[in-house]
mmCIF file of C-alpha atoms in Angstrom:
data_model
loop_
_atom_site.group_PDB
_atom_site.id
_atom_site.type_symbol
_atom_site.label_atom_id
_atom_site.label_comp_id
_atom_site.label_asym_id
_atom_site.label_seq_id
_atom_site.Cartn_x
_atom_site.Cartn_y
_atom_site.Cartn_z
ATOM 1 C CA UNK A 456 77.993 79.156 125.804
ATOM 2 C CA UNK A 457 77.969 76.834 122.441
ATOM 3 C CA UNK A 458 80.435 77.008 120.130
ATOM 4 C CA UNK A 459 78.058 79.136 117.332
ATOM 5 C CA UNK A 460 77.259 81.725 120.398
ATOM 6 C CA UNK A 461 81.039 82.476 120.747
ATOM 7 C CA UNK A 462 81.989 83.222 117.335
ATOM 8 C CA UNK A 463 79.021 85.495 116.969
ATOM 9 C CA UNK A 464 79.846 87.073 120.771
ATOM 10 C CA UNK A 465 83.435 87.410 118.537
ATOM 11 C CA UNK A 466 82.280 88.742 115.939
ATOM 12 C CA UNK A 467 80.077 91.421 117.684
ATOM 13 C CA UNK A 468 83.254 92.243 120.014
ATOM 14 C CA UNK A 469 84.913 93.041 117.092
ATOM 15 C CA UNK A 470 82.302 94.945 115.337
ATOM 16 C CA UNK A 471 82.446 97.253 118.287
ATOM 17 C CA UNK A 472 85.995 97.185 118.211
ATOM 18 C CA UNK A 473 86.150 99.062 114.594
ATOM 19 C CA UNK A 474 83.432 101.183 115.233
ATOM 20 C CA UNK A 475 85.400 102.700 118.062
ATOM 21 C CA UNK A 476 88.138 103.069 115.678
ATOM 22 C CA UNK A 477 90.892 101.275 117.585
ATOM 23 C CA UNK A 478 93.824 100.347 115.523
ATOM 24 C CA UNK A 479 91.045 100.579 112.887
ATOM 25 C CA UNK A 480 93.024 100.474 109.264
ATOM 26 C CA UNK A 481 91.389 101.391 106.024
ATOM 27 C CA UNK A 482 92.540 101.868 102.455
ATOM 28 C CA UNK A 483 93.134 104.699 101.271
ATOM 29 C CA UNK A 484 91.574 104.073 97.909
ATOM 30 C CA UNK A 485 88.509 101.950 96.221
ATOM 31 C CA UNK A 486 89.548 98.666 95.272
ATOM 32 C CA UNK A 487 90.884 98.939 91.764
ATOM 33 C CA UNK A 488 91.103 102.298 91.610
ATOM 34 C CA UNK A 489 94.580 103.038 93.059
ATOM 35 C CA UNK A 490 95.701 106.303 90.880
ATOM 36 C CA UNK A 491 99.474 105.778 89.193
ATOM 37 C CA UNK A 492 99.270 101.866 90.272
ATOM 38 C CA UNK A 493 100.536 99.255 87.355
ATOM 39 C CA UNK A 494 99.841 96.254 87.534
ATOM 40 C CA UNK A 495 103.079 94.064 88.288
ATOM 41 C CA UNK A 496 104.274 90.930 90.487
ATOM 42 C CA UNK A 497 105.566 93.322 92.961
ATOM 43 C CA UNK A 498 104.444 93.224 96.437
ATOM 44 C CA UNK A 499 104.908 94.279 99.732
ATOM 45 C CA UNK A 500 107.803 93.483 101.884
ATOM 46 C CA UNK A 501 108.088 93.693 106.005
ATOM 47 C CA UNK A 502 111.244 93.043 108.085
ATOM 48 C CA UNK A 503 112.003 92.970 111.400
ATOM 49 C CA UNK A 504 115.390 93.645 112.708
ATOM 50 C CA UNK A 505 115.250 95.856 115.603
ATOM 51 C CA UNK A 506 112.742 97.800 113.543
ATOM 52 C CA UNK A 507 109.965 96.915 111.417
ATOM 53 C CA UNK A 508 110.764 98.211 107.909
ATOM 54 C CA UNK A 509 108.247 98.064 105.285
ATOM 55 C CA UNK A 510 109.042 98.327 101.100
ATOM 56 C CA UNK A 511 107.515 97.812 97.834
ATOM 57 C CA UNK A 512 103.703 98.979 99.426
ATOM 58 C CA UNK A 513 100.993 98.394 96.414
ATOM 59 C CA UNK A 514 97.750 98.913 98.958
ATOM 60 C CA UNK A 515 98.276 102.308 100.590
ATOM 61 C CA UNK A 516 96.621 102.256 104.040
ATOM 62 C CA UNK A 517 96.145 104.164 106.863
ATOM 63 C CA UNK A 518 96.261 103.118 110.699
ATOM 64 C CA UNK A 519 94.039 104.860 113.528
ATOM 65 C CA UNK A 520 95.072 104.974 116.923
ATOM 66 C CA UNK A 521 92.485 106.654 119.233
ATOM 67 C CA UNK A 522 92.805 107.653 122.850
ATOM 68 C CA UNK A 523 89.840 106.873 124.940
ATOM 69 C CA UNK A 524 87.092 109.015 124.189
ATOM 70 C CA UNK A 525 87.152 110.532 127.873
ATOM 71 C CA UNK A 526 90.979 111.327 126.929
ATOM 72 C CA UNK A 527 90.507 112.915 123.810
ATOM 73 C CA UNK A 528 91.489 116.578 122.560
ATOM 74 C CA UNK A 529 90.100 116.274 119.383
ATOM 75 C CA UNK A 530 93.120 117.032 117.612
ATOM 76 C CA UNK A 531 95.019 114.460 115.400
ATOM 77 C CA UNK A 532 98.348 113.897 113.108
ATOM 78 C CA UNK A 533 98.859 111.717 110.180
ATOM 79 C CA UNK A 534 102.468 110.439 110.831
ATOM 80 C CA UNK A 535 104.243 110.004 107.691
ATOM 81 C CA UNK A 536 107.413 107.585 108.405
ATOM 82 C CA UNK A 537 111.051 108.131 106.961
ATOM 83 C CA UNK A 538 113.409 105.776 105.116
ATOM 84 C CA UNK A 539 114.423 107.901 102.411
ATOM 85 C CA UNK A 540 111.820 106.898 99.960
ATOM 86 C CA UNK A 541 113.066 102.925 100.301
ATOM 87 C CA UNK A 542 111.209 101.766 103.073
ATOM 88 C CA UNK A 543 108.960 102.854 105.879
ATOM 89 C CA UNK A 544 110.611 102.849 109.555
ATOM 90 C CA UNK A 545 107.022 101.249 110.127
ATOM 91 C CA UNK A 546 106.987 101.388 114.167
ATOM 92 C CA UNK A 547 110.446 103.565 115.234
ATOM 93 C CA UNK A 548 108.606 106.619 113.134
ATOM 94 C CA UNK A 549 105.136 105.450 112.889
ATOM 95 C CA UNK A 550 103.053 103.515 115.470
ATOM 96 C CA UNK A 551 105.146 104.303 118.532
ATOM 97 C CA UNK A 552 104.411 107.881 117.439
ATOM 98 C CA UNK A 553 100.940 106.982 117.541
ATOM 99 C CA UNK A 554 101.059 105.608 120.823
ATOM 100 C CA UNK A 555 102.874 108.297 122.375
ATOM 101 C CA UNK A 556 100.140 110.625 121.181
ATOM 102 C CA UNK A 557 97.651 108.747 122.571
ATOM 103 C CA UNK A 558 99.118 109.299 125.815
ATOM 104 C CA UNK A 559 98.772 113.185 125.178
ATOM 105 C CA UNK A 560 94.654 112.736 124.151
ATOM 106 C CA UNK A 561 95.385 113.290 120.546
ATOM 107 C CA UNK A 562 94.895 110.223 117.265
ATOM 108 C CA UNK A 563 97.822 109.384 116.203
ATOM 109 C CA UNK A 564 97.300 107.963 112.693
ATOM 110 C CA UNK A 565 100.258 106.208 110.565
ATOM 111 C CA UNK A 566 99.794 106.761 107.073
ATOM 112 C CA UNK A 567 101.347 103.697 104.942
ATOM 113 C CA UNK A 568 102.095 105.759 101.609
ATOM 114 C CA UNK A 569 103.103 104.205 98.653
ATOM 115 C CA UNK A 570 107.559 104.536 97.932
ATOM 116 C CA UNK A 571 108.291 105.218 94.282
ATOM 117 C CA UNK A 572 108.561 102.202 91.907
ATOM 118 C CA UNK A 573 109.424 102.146 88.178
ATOM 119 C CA UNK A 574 107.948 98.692 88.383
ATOM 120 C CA UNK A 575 104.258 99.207 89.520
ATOM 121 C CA UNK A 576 103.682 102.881 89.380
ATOM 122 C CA UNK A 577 103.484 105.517 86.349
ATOM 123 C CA UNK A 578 104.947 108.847 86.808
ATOM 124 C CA UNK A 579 106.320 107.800 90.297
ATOM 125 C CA UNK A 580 107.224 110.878 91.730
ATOM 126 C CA UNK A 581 103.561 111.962 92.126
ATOM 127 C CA UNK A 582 102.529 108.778 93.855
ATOM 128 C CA UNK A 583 103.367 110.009 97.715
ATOM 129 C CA UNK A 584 101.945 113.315 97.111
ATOM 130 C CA UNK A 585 99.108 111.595 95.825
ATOM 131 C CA UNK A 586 98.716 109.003 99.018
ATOM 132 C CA UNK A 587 99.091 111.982 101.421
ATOM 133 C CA UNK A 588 96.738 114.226 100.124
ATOM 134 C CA UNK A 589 94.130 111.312 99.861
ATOM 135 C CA UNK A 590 95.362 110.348 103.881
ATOM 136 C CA UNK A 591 94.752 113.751 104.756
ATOM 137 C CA UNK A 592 90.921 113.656 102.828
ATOM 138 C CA UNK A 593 89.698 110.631 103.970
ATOM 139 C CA UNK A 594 90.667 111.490 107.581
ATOM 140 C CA UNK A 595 88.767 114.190 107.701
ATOM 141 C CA UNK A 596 85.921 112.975 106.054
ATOM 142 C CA UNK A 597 85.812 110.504 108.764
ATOM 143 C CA UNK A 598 86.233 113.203 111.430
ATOM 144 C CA UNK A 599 83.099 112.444 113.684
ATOM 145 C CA UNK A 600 83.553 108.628 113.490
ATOM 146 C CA UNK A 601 87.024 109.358 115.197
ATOM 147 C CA UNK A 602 85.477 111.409 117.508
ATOM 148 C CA UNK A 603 87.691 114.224 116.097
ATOM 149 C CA UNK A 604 87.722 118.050 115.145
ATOM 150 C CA UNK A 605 88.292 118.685 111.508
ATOM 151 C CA UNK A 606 90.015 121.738 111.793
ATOM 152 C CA UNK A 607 92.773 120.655 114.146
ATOM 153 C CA UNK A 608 94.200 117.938 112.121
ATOM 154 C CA UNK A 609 97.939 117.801 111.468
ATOM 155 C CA UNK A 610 101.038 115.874 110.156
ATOM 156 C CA UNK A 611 104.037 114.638 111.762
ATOM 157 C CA UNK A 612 106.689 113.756 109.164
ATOM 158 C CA UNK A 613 110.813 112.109 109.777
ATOM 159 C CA UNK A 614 113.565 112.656 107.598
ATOM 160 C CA UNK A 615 111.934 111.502 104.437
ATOM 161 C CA UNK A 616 108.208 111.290 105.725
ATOM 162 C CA UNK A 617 109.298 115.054 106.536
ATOM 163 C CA UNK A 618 110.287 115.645 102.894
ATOM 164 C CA UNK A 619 106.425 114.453 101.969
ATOM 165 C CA UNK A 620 105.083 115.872 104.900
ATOM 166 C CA UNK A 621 106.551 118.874 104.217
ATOM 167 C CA UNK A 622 105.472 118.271 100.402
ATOM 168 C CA UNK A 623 101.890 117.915 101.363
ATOM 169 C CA UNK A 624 101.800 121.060 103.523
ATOM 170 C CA UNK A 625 103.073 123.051 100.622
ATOM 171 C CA UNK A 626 101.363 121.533 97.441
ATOM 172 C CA UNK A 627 98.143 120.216 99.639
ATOM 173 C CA UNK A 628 95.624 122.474 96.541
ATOM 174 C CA UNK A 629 98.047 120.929 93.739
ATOM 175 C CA UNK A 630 95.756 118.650 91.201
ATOM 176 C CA UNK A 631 97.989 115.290 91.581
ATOM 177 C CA UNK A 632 95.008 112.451 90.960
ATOM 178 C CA UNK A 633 91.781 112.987 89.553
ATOM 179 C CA UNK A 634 88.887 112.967 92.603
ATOM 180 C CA UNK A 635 87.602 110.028 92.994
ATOM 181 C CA UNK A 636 84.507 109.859 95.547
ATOM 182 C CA UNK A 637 82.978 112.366 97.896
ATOM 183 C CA UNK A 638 86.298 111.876 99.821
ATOM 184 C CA UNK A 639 87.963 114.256 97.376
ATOM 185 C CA UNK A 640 85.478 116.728 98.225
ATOM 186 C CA UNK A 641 87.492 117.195 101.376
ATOM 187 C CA UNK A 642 90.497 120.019 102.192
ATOM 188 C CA UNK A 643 93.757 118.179 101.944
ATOM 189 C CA UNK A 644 95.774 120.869 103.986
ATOM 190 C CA UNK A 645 97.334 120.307 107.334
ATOM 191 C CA UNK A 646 96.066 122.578 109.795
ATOM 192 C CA UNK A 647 99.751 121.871 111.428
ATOM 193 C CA UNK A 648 102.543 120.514 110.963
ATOM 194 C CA UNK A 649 105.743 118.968 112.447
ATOM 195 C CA UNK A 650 108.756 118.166 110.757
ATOM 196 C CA UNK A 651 111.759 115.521 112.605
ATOM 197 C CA UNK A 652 115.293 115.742 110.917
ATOM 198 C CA UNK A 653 113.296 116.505 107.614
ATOM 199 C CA UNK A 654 114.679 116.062 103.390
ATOM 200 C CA UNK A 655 112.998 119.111 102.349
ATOM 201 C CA UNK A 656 115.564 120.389 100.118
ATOM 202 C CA UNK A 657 117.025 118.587 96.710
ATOM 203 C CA UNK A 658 119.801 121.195 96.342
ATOM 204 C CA UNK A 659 123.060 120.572 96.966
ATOM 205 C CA UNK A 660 122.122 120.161 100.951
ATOM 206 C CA UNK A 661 119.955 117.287 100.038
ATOM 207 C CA UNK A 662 119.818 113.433 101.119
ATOM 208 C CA UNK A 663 120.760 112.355 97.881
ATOM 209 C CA UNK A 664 118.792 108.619 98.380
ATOM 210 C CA UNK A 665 115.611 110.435 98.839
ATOM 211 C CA UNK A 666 116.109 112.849 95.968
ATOM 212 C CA UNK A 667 117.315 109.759 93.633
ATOM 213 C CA UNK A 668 114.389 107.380 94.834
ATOM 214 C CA UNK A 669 112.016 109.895 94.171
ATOM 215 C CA UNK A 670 112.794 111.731 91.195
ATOM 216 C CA UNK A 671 115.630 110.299 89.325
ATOM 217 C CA UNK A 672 119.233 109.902 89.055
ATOM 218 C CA UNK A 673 119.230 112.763 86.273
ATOM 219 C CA UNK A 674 116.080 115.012 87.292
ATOM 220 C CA UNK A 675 115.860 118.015 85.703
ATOM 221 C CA UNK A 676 115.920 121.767 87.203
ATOM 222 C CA UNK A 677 112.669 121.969 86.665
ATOM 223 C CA UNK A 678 111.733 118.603 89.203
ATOM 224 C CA UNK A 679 114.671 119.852 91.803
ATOM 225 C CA UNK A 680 112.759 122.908 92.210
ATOM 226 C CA UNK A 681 109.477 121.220 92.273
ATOM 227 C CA UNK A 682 110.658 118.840 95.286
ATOM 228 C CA UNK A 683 112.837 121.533 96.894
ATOM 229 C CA UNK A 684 109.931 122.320 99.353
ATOM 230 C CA UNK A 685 111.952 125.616 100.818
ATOM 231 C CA UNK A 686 110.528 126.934 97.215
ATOM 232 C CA UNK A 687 107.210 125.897 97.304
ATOM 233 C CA UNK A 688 105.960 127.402 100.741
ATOM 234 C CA UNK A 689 103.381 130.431 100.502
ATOM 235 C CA UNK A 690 101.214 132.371 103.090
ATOM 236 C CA UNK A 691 98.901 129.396 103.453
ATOM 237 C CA UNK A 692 101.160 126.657 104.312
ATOM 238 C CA UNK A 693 100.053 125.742 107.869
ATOM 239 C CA UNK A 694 102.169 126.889 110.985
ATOM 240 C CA UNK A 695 105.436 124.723 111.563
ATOM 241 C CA UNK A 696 107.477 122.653 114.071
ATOM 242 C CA UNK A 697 110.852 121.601 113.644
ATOM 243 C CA UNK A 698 113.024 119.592 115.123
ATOM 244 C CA UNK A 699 116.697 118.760 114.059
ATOM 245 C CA UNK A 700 119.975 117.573 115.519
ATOM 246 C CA UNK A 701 122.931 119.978 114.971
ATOM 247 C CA UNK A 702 125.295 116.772 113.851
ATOM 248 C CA UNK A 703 122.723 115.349 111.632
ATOM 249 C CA UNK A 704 125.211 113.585 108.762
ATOM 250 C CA UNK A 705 122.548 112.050 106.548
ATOM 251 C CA UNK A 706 120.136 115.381 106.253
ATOM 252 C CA UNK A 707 121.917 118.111 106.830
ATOM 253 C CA UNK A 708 120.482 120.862 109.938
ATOM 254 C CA UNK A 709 120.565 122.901 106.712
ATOM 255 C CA UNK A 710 117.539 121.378 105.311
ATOM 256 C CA UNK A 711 115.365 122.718 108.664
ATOM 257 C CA UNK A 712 117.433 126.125 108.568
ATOM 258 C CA UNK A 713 116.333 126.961 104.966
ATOM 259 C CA UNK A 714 112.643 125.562 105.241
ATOM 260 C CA UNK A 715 112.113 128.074 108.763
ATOM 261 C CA UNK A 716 113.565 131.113 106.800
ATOM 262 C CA UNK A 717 111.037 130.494 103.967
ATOM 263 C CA UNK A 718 108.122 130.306 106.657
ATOM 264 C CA UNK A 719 109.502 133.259 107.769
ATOM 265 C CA UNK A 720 109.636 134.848 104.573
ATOM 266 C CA UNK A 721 105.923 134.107 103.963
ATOM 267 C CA UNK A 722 104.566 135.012 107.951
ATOM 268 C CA UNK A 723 104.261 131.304 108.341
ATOM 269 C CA UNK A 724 104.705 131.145 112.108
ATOM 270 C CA UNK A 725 106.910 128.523 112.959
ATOM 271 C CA UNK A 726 109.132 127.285 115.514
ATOM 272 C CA UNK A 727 112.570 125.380 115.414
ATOM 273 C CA UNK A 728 114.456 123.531 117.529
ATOM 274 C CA UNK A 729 117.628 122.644 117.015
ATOM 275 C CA UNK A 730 119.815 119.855 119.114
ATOM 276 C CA UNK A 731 123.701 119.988 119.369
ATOM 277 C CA UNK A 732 123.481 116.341 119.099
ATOM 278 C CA UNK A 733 121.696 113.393 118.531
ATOM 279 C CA UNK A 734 122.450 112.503 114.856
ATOM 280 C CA UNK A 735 119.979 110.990 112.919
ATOM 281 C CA UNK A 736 116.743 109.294 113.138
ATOM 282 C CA UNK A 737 116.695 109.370 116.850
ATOM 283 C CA UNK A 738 112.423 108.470 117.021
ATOM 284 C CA UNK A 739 111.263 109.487 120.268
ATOM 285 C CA UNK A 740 114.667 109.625 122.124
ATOM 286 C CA UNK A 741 113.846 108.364 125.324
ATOM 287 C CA UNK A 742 116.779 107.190 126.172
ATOM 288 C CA UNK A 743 118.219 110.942 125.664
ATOM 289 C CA UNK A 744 116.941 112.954 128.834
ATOM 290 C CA UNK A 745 117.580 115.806 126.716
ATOM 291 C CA UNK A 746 116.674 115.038 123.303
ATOM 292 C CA UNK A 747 113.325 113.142 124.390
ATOM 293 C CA UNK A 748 111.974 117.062 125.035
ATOM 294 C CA UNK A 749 111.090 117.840 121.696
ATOM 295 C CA UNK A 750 107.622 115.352 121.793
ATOM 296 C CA UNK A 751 106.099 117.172 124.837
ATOM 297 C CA UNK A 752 107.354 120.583 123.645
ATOM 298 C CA UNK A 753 105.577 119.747 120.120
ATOM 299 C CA UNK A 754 102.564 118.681 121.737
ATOM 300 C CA UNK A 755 102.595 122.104 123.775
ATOM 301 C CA UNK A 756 103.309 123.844 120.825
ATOM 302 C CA UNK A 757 100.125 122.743 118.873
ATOM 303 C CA UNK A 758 97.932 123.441 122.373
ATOM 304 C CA UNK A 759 99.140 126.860 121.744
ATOM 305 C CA UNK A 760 98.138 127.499 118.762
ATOM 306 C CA UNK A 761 94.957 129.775 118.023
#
């Protein structure tokens, strides 16, 4: 085979590659029409040490991983990674969560949301709302090329991730951008979600680097209550796991305690599991035999719902 017959056997290979939607990524929006965005000399930054932390994201993306299609449930999660609204824990809370689904027939898809920047954004504290709900849109207007069902798609959000996971399942019908394309046309609720060691209050049992990254040194009342998610939930917000260590000192097991009393206040059903140790953004735990349980006992969890 010449030289011109390989690159176009290449090309076709991987052609077939993205129409199968392997570790397909797409954009979240059309180019030049990213809402919020200012144009700066920011850009993205990725390190690696021990973990791949990303910062300073301008192109909001998300990343499909698909089981094989003789694997497949149907079912799916956006996974929303933490780093208290500095950085994203790219792989610890994002792609090895995708992989791991895999494993258990479901898409795992990272969602590579914008962090709050008074240099490139306007009215910052709306742009990760504003990336998730568009995640959530776009995924399932792309439902049958990822070979998935529409109505069993749900979110899987750490520690700050859980804060905007948590954000998106209770402000998912809130008017945050104005809609863009036939994408916006599209539910942006969760039909589930999980929550890992999750921010969801900005009272006094808050992480107080997520609440200052995303709304302020100063906020007012007015933007604590907005962001204190424990506020915000209603009848609608979509059933609930959570997971939380016991000695959690960054985000407090407070934050989970308060957000499953509001679900119960509103006959949310949820579930919550709480670990007498295991600290704080412990990932998958594997090398906990204890700890490691809470993966397959959220994956049984959403088989179980109706």
């Amino acid at each position: 085979m010449n030289n011109k017959k390989l690159f176009l056997f290449g090309i076709l290979l991987l052609g077939c590659t993205l129409v199968n939607g392997q570790d397909t990524i797409m954009p979240l929006w059309p180019e030049g029409k990213i809402p919020n965005s200012i144009a700066s000399d920011e850009r993205e930054k990725r390190i690696i040490n021990g973990i791949v932390r990303v910062s300073s994201v301008q192109e909001p993306v998300i990343e499909v991983y698909l089981p094989s299609r003789s694997n497949a449930t149907g079912e799916a999660m956006l996974i929303f990674p933490g780093g208290g609204y500095g950085i994203l824990a790219y792989d610890w809370e994002g792609t090895d969560i995708a992989k791991f689904l895999n494993g258990k027939g479901m898409a795992g898809i990272v969602v590579k949301y914008r962090l709050p920047s008074d240099t490139s954004q306007k009215n910052k504290h709306e742009v990760p709302l504003i990336d998730a709900q568009r995640a959530m849109r776009l995924v399932r207007k792309h439902a049958a090329r990822f070979n998935l069902d529409a109505q069993r798609i749900g979110i899987l959000g750490f520690s700050a991730g859980g804060h905007l996971a948590a954000t998106l399942g209770t402000r998912f019908g809130d008017t945050v951008y104005a809609p863009l394309d036939d994408v916006d046309k599209e539910s942006a609720r969760p039909d589930f979600m999980a929550l890992g060691y999750p921010v969801i209050t900005f009272g006094s049992q808050t992480h107080q680097g997520s609440k200052k990254n995303l709304i302020g040194k100063d906020p007012s009342q007015k933007m604590v209550a907005l962001y204190s998610n424990e506020k915000n939930v209603t009848p609608q917000t979509p059933p609930t796991f959570l997971f939380h260590a016991g000695d959690d000192e960054a985000v407090p097991v407070e934050n989970s305690l308060v957000f499953y009393a509001a679900l119960q206040d509103k006959g949310v059903a949820a579930t919550l599991f709480v670990y007498p140790k295991g600290g704080h953004g412990f990932s998958l735990a594997l090398k906990d035999p204890f700890l490691k349980e809470w993966s397959d006992q959220m994956v049984q969890w959403i088989r179980n719902l109706k």
